[in-house]
Amino acid sequence: MRKFTSLLAILAATSATLVSFTSAAAEVNIYSARKEALIKPVLEKFTQQTGIEVNLLTGNADALLARLNSEGKNTPADLFLTVDAGALHRAVEAGAFQPVTSDIISEAVPSHFRSSDNLWVGLSLRARPIFYSPERVDPEELESYLSLADEKWNDRICIRSSNNLYNQSLVAALIEHHGIEKTEKWAEGFVENFARSPVGGDRDQIKGIAFGICDVAIANTYYFGHMLNSDNADERAAAEKVDIFWPAQDKQGTHVNVSGIGITKHAKNVEEAQKLIQFLVSKEAQEWYAQVNYEYPVREGVEWSNTLQKWGDFKQDDIPMDVLGENNDEAVRLMNRAGWR
Ligand code: FE
């Protein structure tokens, strides 16, 4: 944000040349909860094409949102980028966004990957399927998320804790499809089947299968993609002992979630911010943005990476992403009642 202050100093000193200075130094400022490596190269491409400078501040999602709130009208941030519809919903609830009004964007991104009020736009897609050991599990035995509460899975499931947003969003989707009562009954049986008390992140659940701690796990697809393509031979070897199963294919489809972006309520560079979102949903940027993290593009007609192509096509759950945030409180309470730690 150094550039931001220097621009103000220049404007104050030379008001006569204001027009040429502002057009030469058009810029947009992003607060991003995604790591720099997952976004920076595509932002550089945007600057090359448009001449609009992009200033990026990365950090933890909740910390950035708190910063945005405390800065209020004085915030330099024009855009807020984060992962998970649950986190995007928190930003909406905090009043962080203003609507994105662009036909280019709404035509590029299907409506269920955008907030209903267009307060944020999905940029990439991740699935949360079932992973299994092909040595110990016949994929014919697998079916849906709900069937993992069956007795035959007793002591065989690895999954991370209930304070993880990805699991909260999965349960939020199940509540939408099956109702609270049925989902709670499922959660009780599911928790009974855990091979261990929840520990670690998504990669640790996939490794749990490779190490024989459990036979099935639930994790986000990009972690598996990173492991399969890792420079670390142990990570690669672990991933190669595991396969993907796409659950609920004859039902609602496999649970998916997004990374997404919104224009902040007090953005100073609204036009530039909108241009950047338009660029991020363009075919060119979508291919890169999805590939770098082994994610799926949000728009049709964009080529998937080789890794994703190998996993094959699958039916996605197409409930509006908004619902994942709206049902979050209910999901957290339900998981607590079911003893999911
Ligand atoms: Fe993640």
Short mmCIF file of C-alpha atoms and ligand atoms in Angstrom, two decimals:
data_model
loop_
_atom_site.label_atom_id
_atom_site.label_comp_id
_atom_site.label_asym_id
_atom_site.label_seq_id
_atom_site.Cartn_x
_atom_site.Cartn_y
_atom_site.Cartn_z
CA MET A 1 0.00 0.00 0.00
CA ARG A 2 3.10 2.22 -0.09
CA LYS A 3 2.13 3.28 -3.58
CA PHE A 4 -1.25 4.45 -2.34
CA THR A 5 0.20 7.08 -0.03
CA SER A 6 2.80 8.26 -2.52
CA LEU A 7 0.06 8.84 -5.08
CA LEU A 8 -1.84 11.05 -2.62
CA ALA A 9 1.32 13.06 -1.99
CA ILE A 10 1.84 13.59 -5.70
CA LEU A 11 -1.79 14.66 -6.19
CA ALA A 12 -1.59 17.16 -3.36
CA ALA A 13 1.57 18.67 -4.78
CA THR A 14 0.50 18.89 -8.41
CA SER A 15 -3.23 19.34 -8.68
CA ALA A 16 -2.90 20.89 -12.16
CA THR A 17 -1.75 17.57 -13.62
CA LEU A 18 -4.29 15.51 -11.66
CA VAL A 19 -5.98 13.97 -14.70
CA SER A 20 -2.85 12.65 -16.30
CA PHE A 21 -1.49 11.42 -12.98
CA THR A 22 -4.63 9.53 -12.01
CA SER A 23 -5.00 7.87 -15.39
CA ALA A 24 -1.33 6.88 -15.42
CA ALA A 25 -1.51 5.45 -11.94
CA ALA A 26 -4.87 3.67 -12.01
CA GLU A 27 -4.77 1.02 -9.34
CA VAL A 28 -6.76 -1.44 -7.31
CA ASN A 29 -6.10 -2.77 -3.81
CA ILE A 30 -6.91 -6.32 -2.68
CA TYR A 31 -7.10 -7.92 0.74
CA SER A 32 -6.60 -11.63 0.06
CA ALA A 33 -6.97 -14.63 2.33
CA ARG A 34 -5.33 -16.71 -0.40
CA LYS A 35 -1.59 -17.13 -0.52
CA GLU A 36 0.28 -14.81 -2.85
CA ALA A 37 1.49 -17.65 -5.10
CA LEU A 38 -2.13 -18.62 -5.85
CA ILE A 39 -3.05 -15.19 -7.21
CA LYS A 40 -0.04 -12.97 -7.93
CA PRO A 41 0.90 -14.20 -11.44
CA VAL A 42 -2.66 -13.71 -12.70
CA LEU A 43 -2.74 -10.20 -11.20
CA GLU A 44 0.51 -9.38 -13.00
CA LYS A 45 -1.08 -10.47 -16.26
CA PHE A 46 -4.02 -8.14 -15.53
CA THR A 47 -1.63 -5.21 -15.00
CA GLN A 48 0.19 -6.03 -18.25
CA GLN A 49 -3.08 -5.99 -20.18
CA THR A 50 -4.77 -2.98 -18.58
CA GLY A 51 -2.02 -0.87 -17.04
CA ILE A 52 -3.93 -0.98 -13.74
CA GLU A 53 -1.56 -1.56 -10.82
CA VAL A 54 -2.65 -4.16 -8.29
CA ASN A 55 -1.60 -3.92 -4.64
CA LEU A 56 -2.01 -7.17 -2.74
CA LEU A 57 -2.20 -7.64 1.02
CA THR A 58 -2.48 -11.29 2.08
CA GLY A 59 -3.44 -12.62 5.49
CA ASN A 60 -5.83 -14.72 7.53
CA ALA A 61 -9.49 -14.38 6.42
CA ASP A 62 -10.93 -13.39 9.80
CA ALA A 63 -8.05 -10.99 10.52
CA LEU A 64 -8.45 -9.27 7.13
CA LEU A 65 -12.20 -8.97 7.62
CA ALA A 66 -11.66 -7.47 11.09
CA ARG A 67 -9.17 -5.03 9.59
CA LEU A 68 -11.65 -4.08 6.86
CA ASN A 69 -14.30 -3.45 9.52
CA SER A 70 -12.07 -1.36 11.73
CA GLU A 71 -10.78 0.72 8.83
CA GLY A 72 -14.36 1.46 7.74
CA LYS A 73 -14.56 4.29 5.19
CA ASN A 74 -10.78 4.77 5.33
CA THR A 75 -9.93 1.32 4.09
CA PRO A 76 -7.59 1.22 1.10
CA ALA A 77 -9.09 -2.17 0.12
CA ASP A 78 -11.24 -2.26 -3.01
CA LEU A 79 -11.62 -6.04 -3.09
CA PHE A 80 -11.76 -8.87 -0.56
CA LEU A 81 -10.80 -12.37 -1.74
CA THR A 82 -11.28 -15.50 0.36
CA VAL A 83 -12.10 -19.21 0.22
CA ASP A 84 -15.28 -21.03 1.23
CA ALA A 85 -18.85 -19.79 0.85
CA GLY A 86 -19.04 -19.80 4.66
CA ALA A 87 -16.28 -17.18 4.89
CA LEU A 88 -17.82 -15.12 2.08
CA HIS A 89 -21.11 -15.21 3.96
CA ARG A 90 -19.37 -13.88 7.10
CA ALA A 91 -18.11 -10.95 5.03
CA VAL A 92 -21.64 -10.32 3.72
CA GLU A 93 -23.03 -10.41 7.28
CA ALA A 94 -20.35 -7.91 8.34
CA GLY A 95 -21.55 -5.54 5.57
CA ALA A 96 -18.16 -5.70 3.85
CA PHE A 97 -19.36 -5.71 0.25
CA GLN A 98 -21.26 -3.65 -2.33
CA PRO A 99 -22.99 -5.34 -5.31
CA VAL A 100 -20.98 -6.27 -8.38
CA THR A 101 -22.95 -4.95 -11.35
CA SER A 102 -21.53 -6.37 -14.54
CA ASP A 103 -23.28 -8.44 -17.20
CA ILE A 104 -19.91 -9.82 -18.31
CA ILE A 105 -19.44 -11.31 -14.85
CA SER A 106 -22.98 -12.64 -14.42
CA GLU A 107 -22.85 -14.23 -17.86
CA ALA A 108 -19.49 -15.89 -17.15
CA VAL A 109 -20.26 -17.30 -13.70
CA PRO A 110 -23.35 -19.50 -13.12
CA SER A 111 -25.75 -17.93 -10.61
CA HIS A 112 -25.30 -20.64 -7.94
CA PHE A 113 -21.60 -19.71 -7.74
CA ARG A 114 -22.45 -16.07 -6.98
CA SER A 115 -24.20 -14.55 -3.98
CA SER A 116 -27.90 -14.00 -4.68
CA ASP A 117 -27.42 -10.22 -4.21
CA ASN A 118 -24.27 -10.30 -6.37
CA LEU A 119 -22.25 -9.25 -3.33
CA TRP A 120 -19.51 -11.72 -4.26
CA VAL A 121 -18.51 -13.84 -7.25
CA GLY A 122 -17.04 -17.37 -7.22
CA LEU A 123 -13.62 -17.61 -8.92
CA SER A 124 -12.68 -21.28 -8.55
CA LEU A 125 -14.30 -24.49 -7.50
CA ARG A 126 -13.20 -27.30 -5.20
CA ALA A 127 -15.01 -30.57 -4.54
CA ARG A 128 -15.14 -32.43 -1.20
CA PRO A 129 -15.56 -36.08 -2.18
CA ILE A 130 -14.80 -39.39 -0.45
CA PHE A 131 -11.27 -40.83 -0.68
CA TYR A 132 -10.66 -44.56 -0.17
CA SER A 133 -8.06 -47.31 -0.11
CA PRO A 134 -8.49 -49.44 -3.26
CA GLU A 135 -6.75 -52.27 -1.34
CA ARG A 136 -9.30 -52.39 1.47
CA VAL A 137 -12.45 -50.87 -0.06
CA ASP A 138 -14.45 -51.94 -3.09
CA PRO A 139 -15.81 -48.67 -4.55
CA GLU A 140 -19.10 -50.54 -5.13
CA GLU A 141 -19.55 -50.38 -1.33
CA LEU A 142 -19.47 -46.58 -1.39
CA GLU A 143 -22.51 -44.52 -2.25
CA SER A 144 -23.23 -41.18 -0.60
CA TYR A 145 -22.11 -39.10 2.38
CA LEU A 146 -25.12 -40.46 4.28
CA SER A 147 -24.11 -44.09 3.74
CA LEU A 148 -20.89 -43.45 5.71
CA ALA A 149 -23.03 -43.72 8.85
CA ASP A 150 -23.58 -47.44 8.12
CA GLU A 151 -22.17 -49.86 10.66
CA LYS A 152 -19.82 -51.41 8.13
CA TRP A 153 -17.67 -48.25 8.27
CA ASN A 154 -17.12 -48.55 12.02
CA ASP A 155 -13.62 -47.34 13.02
CA ARG A 156 -12.73 -46.81 9.34
CA ILE A 157 -13.27 -43.05 8.68
CA CYS A 158 -10.78 -40.15 8.86
CA ILE A 159 -11.99 -36.54 8.78
CA ARG A 160 -10.79 -33.30 10.35
CA SER A 161 -12.53 -31.48 13.19
CA SER A 162 -15.91 -29.77 13.17
CA ASN A 163 -14.37 -26.33 13.68
CA ASN A 164 -13.13 -26.51 10.09
CA LEU A 165 -15.24 -24.40 7.72
CA TYR A 166 -15.09 -27.00 4.90
CA ASN A 167 -16.84 -29.56 7.11
CA GLN A 168 -19.32 -26.97 8.34
CA SER A 169 -20.20 -26.13 4.72
CA LEU A 170 -20.59 -29.84 3.86
CA VAL A 171 -23.00 -30.33 6.80
CA ALA A 172 -24.80 -27.09 5.83
CA ALA A 173 -25.42 -28.62 2.39
CA LEU A 174 -26.63 -31.91 3.89
CA ILE A 175 -29.07 -29.98 6.11
CA GLU A 176 -30.45 -28.29 3.00
CA HIS A 177 -30.98 -31.61 1.21
CA HIS A 178 -32.08 -33.89 4.04
CA GLY A 179 -33.36 -31.64 6.84
CA ILE A 180 -31.97 -31.20 10.35
CA GLU A 181 -33.38 -34.37 11.90
CA LYS A 182 -32.07 -36.78 9.28
CA THR A 183 -28.70 -35.01 9.04
CA GLU A 184 -28.29 -35.12 12.82
CA LYS A 185 -29.08 -38.83 12.96
CA TRP A 186 -26.53 -39.33 10.17
CA ALA A 187 -23.89 -37.24 12.00
CA GLU A 188 -24.28 -39.36 15.14
CA GLY A 189 -23.63 -42.58 13.21
CA PHE A 190 -20.88 -40.97 11.15
CA VAL A 191 -19.01 -39.77 14.26
CA GLU A 192 -19.35 -43.28 15.77
CA ASN A 193 -17.47 -44.57 12.73
CA PHE A 194 -14.41 -42.30 13.12
CA ALA A 195 -11.14 -44.27 13.21
CA ARG A 196 -9.61 -41.61 15.49
CA SER A 197 -10.52 -38.36 17.18
CA PRO A 198 -10.32 -35.65 14.45
CA VAL A 199 -6.77 -34.36 14.02
CA GLY A 200 -4.81 -32.45 11.34
CA GLY A 201 -5.84 -30.95 8.01
CA ASP A 202 -7.24 -32.49 4.84
CA ARG A 203 -3.86 -33.88 3.70
CA ASP A 204 -3.57 -35.74 7.03
CA GLN A 205 -6.87 -37.51 6.37
CA ILE A 206 -5.65 -38.69 2.95
CA LYS A 207 -2.38 -39.83 4.56
CA GLY A 208 -4.44 -41.62 7.22
CA ILE A 209 -5.69 -43.94 4.46
CA ALA A 210 -2.18 -44.47 3.07
CA PHE A 211 -0.84 -45.31 6.56
CA GLY A 212 -3.67 -47.77 7.26
CA ILE A 213 -5.24 -45.68 10.07
CA CYS A 214 -8.54 -45.54 8.18
CA ASP A 215 -10.07 -46.87 4.95
CA VAL A 216 -12.07 -43.82 3.82
CA ALA A 217 -11.71 -40.07 4.32
CA ILE A 218 -13.32 -36.80 3.25
CA ALA A 219 -11.08 -34.02 1.94
CA ASN A 220 -10.94 -31.24 -0.66
CA THR A 221 -9.75 -32.31 -4.10
CA TYR A 222 -6.89 -29.78 -4.46
CA TYR A 223 -5.02 -31.25 -1.47
CA PHE A 224 -5.00 -34.59 -3.27
CA GLY A 225 -3.87 -32.84 -6.48
CA HIS A 226 -0.98 -31.18 -4.65
CA MET A 227 0.06 -34.50 -3.06
CA LEU A 228 -0.01 -36.37 -6.38
CA ASN A 229 2.19 -33.69 -7.97
CA SER A 230 4.37 -33.04 -4.93
CA ASP A 231 8.17 -32.69 -5.02
CA ASN A 232 8.16 -34.77 -1.85
CA ALA A 233 8.35 -38.49 -2.77
CA ASP A 234 6.65 -39.58 0.49
CA GLU A 235 3.63 -37.34 -0.20
CA ARG A 236 3.39 -38.68 -3.74
CA ALA A 237 3.67 -42.30 -2.54
CA ALA A 238 0.91 -41.70 0.06
CA ALA A 239 -1.43 -40.16 -2.54
CA GLU A 240 -0.83 -43.01 -4.94
CA LYS A 241 -2.28 -45.44 -2.39
CA VAL A 242 -5.58 -43.55 -2.44
CA ASP A 243 -8.45 -43.15 -4.96
CA ILE A 244 -11.32 -40.67 -5.31
CA PHE A 245 -14.96 -41.69 -5.10
CA TRP A 246 -17.58 -39.14 -6.22
CA PRO A 247 -20.47 -39.51 -3.76
CA ALA A 248 -24.21 -38.98 -4.24
CA GLN A 249 -24.03 -39.27 -8.04
CA ASP A 250 -27.60 -40.62 -8.32
CA LYS A 251 -28.74 -38.04 -5.75
CA GLN A 252 -27.80 -34.37 -5.21
CA GLY A 253 -24.20 -34.78 -6.42
CA THR A 254 -20.82 -34.26 -4.78
CA HIS A 255 -20.44 -31.29 -2.45
CA VAL A 256 -18.53 -28.36 -3.98
CA ASN A 257 -17.39 -25.00 -2.63
CA VAL A 258 -15.72 -21.88 -4.07
CA SER A 259 -13.04 -19.31 -3.65
CA GLY A 260 -14.63 -15.91 -4.26
CA ILE A 261 -14.19 -12.16 -4.41
CA GLY A 262 -16.30 -9.09 -3.68
CA ILE A 263 -15.96 -5.31 -4.04
CA THR A 264 -15.68 -3.68 -0.62
CA LYS A 265 -18.41 -1.33 0.55
CA HIS A 266 -16.00 1.61 0.78
CA ALA A 267 -13.95 0.85 -2.36
CA LYS A 268 -12.36 3.95 -3.95
CA ASN A 269 -11.52 2.21 -7.24
CA VAL A 270 -14.83 0.55 -8.06
CA GLU A 271 -14.36 0.61 -11.83
CA GLU A 272 -10.89 -0.94 -11.64
CA ALA A 273 -12.14 -3.50 -9.12
CA GLN A 274 -14.92 -4.53 -11.49
CA LYS A 275 -12.45 -4.77 -14.37
CA LEU A 276 -10.26 -7.06 -12.31
CA ILE A 277 -13.15 -9.39 -11.48
CA GLN A 278 -14.09 -9.43 -15.18
CA PHE A 279 -10.53 -10.44 -15.96
CA LEU A 280 -10.47 -13.15 -13.27
CA VAL A 281 -13.57 -14.81 -14.74
CA SER A 282 -12.28 -14.57 -18.33
CA LYS A 283 -11.42 -17.88 -20.04
CA GLU A 284 -7.71 -17.10 -20.01
CA ALA A 285 -7.52 -16.26 -16.29
CA GLN A 286 -9.90 -19.05 -15.29
CA GLU A 287 -7.65 -21.68 -16.79
CA TRP A 288 -4.60 -20.40 -14.94
CA TYR A 289 -6.34 -19.59 -11.66
CA ALA A 290 -7.94 -23.05 -11.43
CA GLN A 291 -4.84 -24.96 -12.54
CA VAL A 292 -2.36 -23.43 -10.13
CA ASN A 293 -4.20 -24.91 -7.13
CA TYR A 294 -5.70 -28.02 -8.82
CA GLU A 295 -9.14 -26.43 -8.66
CA TYR A 296 -11.99 -26.44 -11.18
CA PRO A 297 -12.91 -23.35 -13.22
CA VAL A 298 -16.27 -21.78 -12.34
CA ARG A 299 -17.18 -21.14 -15.96
CA GLU A 300 -17.97 -23.59 -18.75
CA GLY A 301 -15.67 -24.23 -21.67
CA VAL A 302 -12.38 -23.86 -19.79
CA GLU A 303 -9.95 -26.75 -19.97
CA TRP A 304 -9.28 -28.72 -16.76
CA SER A 305 -5.73 -29.56 -15.71
CA ASN A 306 -4.42 -33.07 -16.53
CA THR A 307 -4.76 -34.16 -12.90
CA LEU A 308 -8.42 -33.18 -12.81
CA GLN A 309 -9.11 -34.81 -16.17
CA LYS A 310 -7.75 -38.11 -14.81
CA TRP A 311 -10.23 -38.01 -11.92
CA GLY A 312 -13.05 -37.76 -14.47
CA ASP A 313 -16.27 -35.82 -14.70
CA PHE A 314 -18.81 -35.95 -11.87
CA LYS A 315 -22.18 -34.58 -10.90
CA GLN A 316 -21.84 -31.52 -8.67
CA ASP A 317 -24.31 -30.50 -6.01
CA ASP A 318 -25.75 -27.28 -7.45
CA ILE A 319 -27.41 -25.72 -4.41
CA PRO A 320 -26.72 -21.96 -4.21
CA MET A 321 -23.44 -21.25 -2.38
CA ASP A 322 -25.37 -18.72 -0.22
CA VAL A 323 -27.13 -21.61 1.49
CA LEU A 324 -23.82 -22.92 2.87
CA GLY A 325 -23.34 -19.67 4.78
CA GLU A 326 -26.99 -19.33 5.78
CA ASN A 327 -27.02 -22.84 7.31
CA ASN A 328 -23.62 -22.47 8.98
CA ASP A 329 -24.84 -21.76 12.54
CA GLU A 330 -27.27 -24.66 12.37
CA ALA A 331 -24.52 -26.94 11.04
CA VAL A 332 -22.11 -26.02 13.86
CA ARG A 333 -24.76 -26.66 16.52
CA LEU A 334 -25.72 -29.98 14.93
CA MET A 335 -22.10 -31.18 14.77
CA ASN A 336 -21.63 -30.28 18.44
CA ARG A 337 -24.76 -32.19 19.46
CA ALA A 338 -23.57 -35.21 17.47
CA GLY A 339 -20.24 -35.19 19.36
CA TRP A 340 -18.11 -34.26 16.31
CA ARG A 341 -15.06 -32.65 17.90
FE FE B 1 -7.81 -25.41 1.92
#
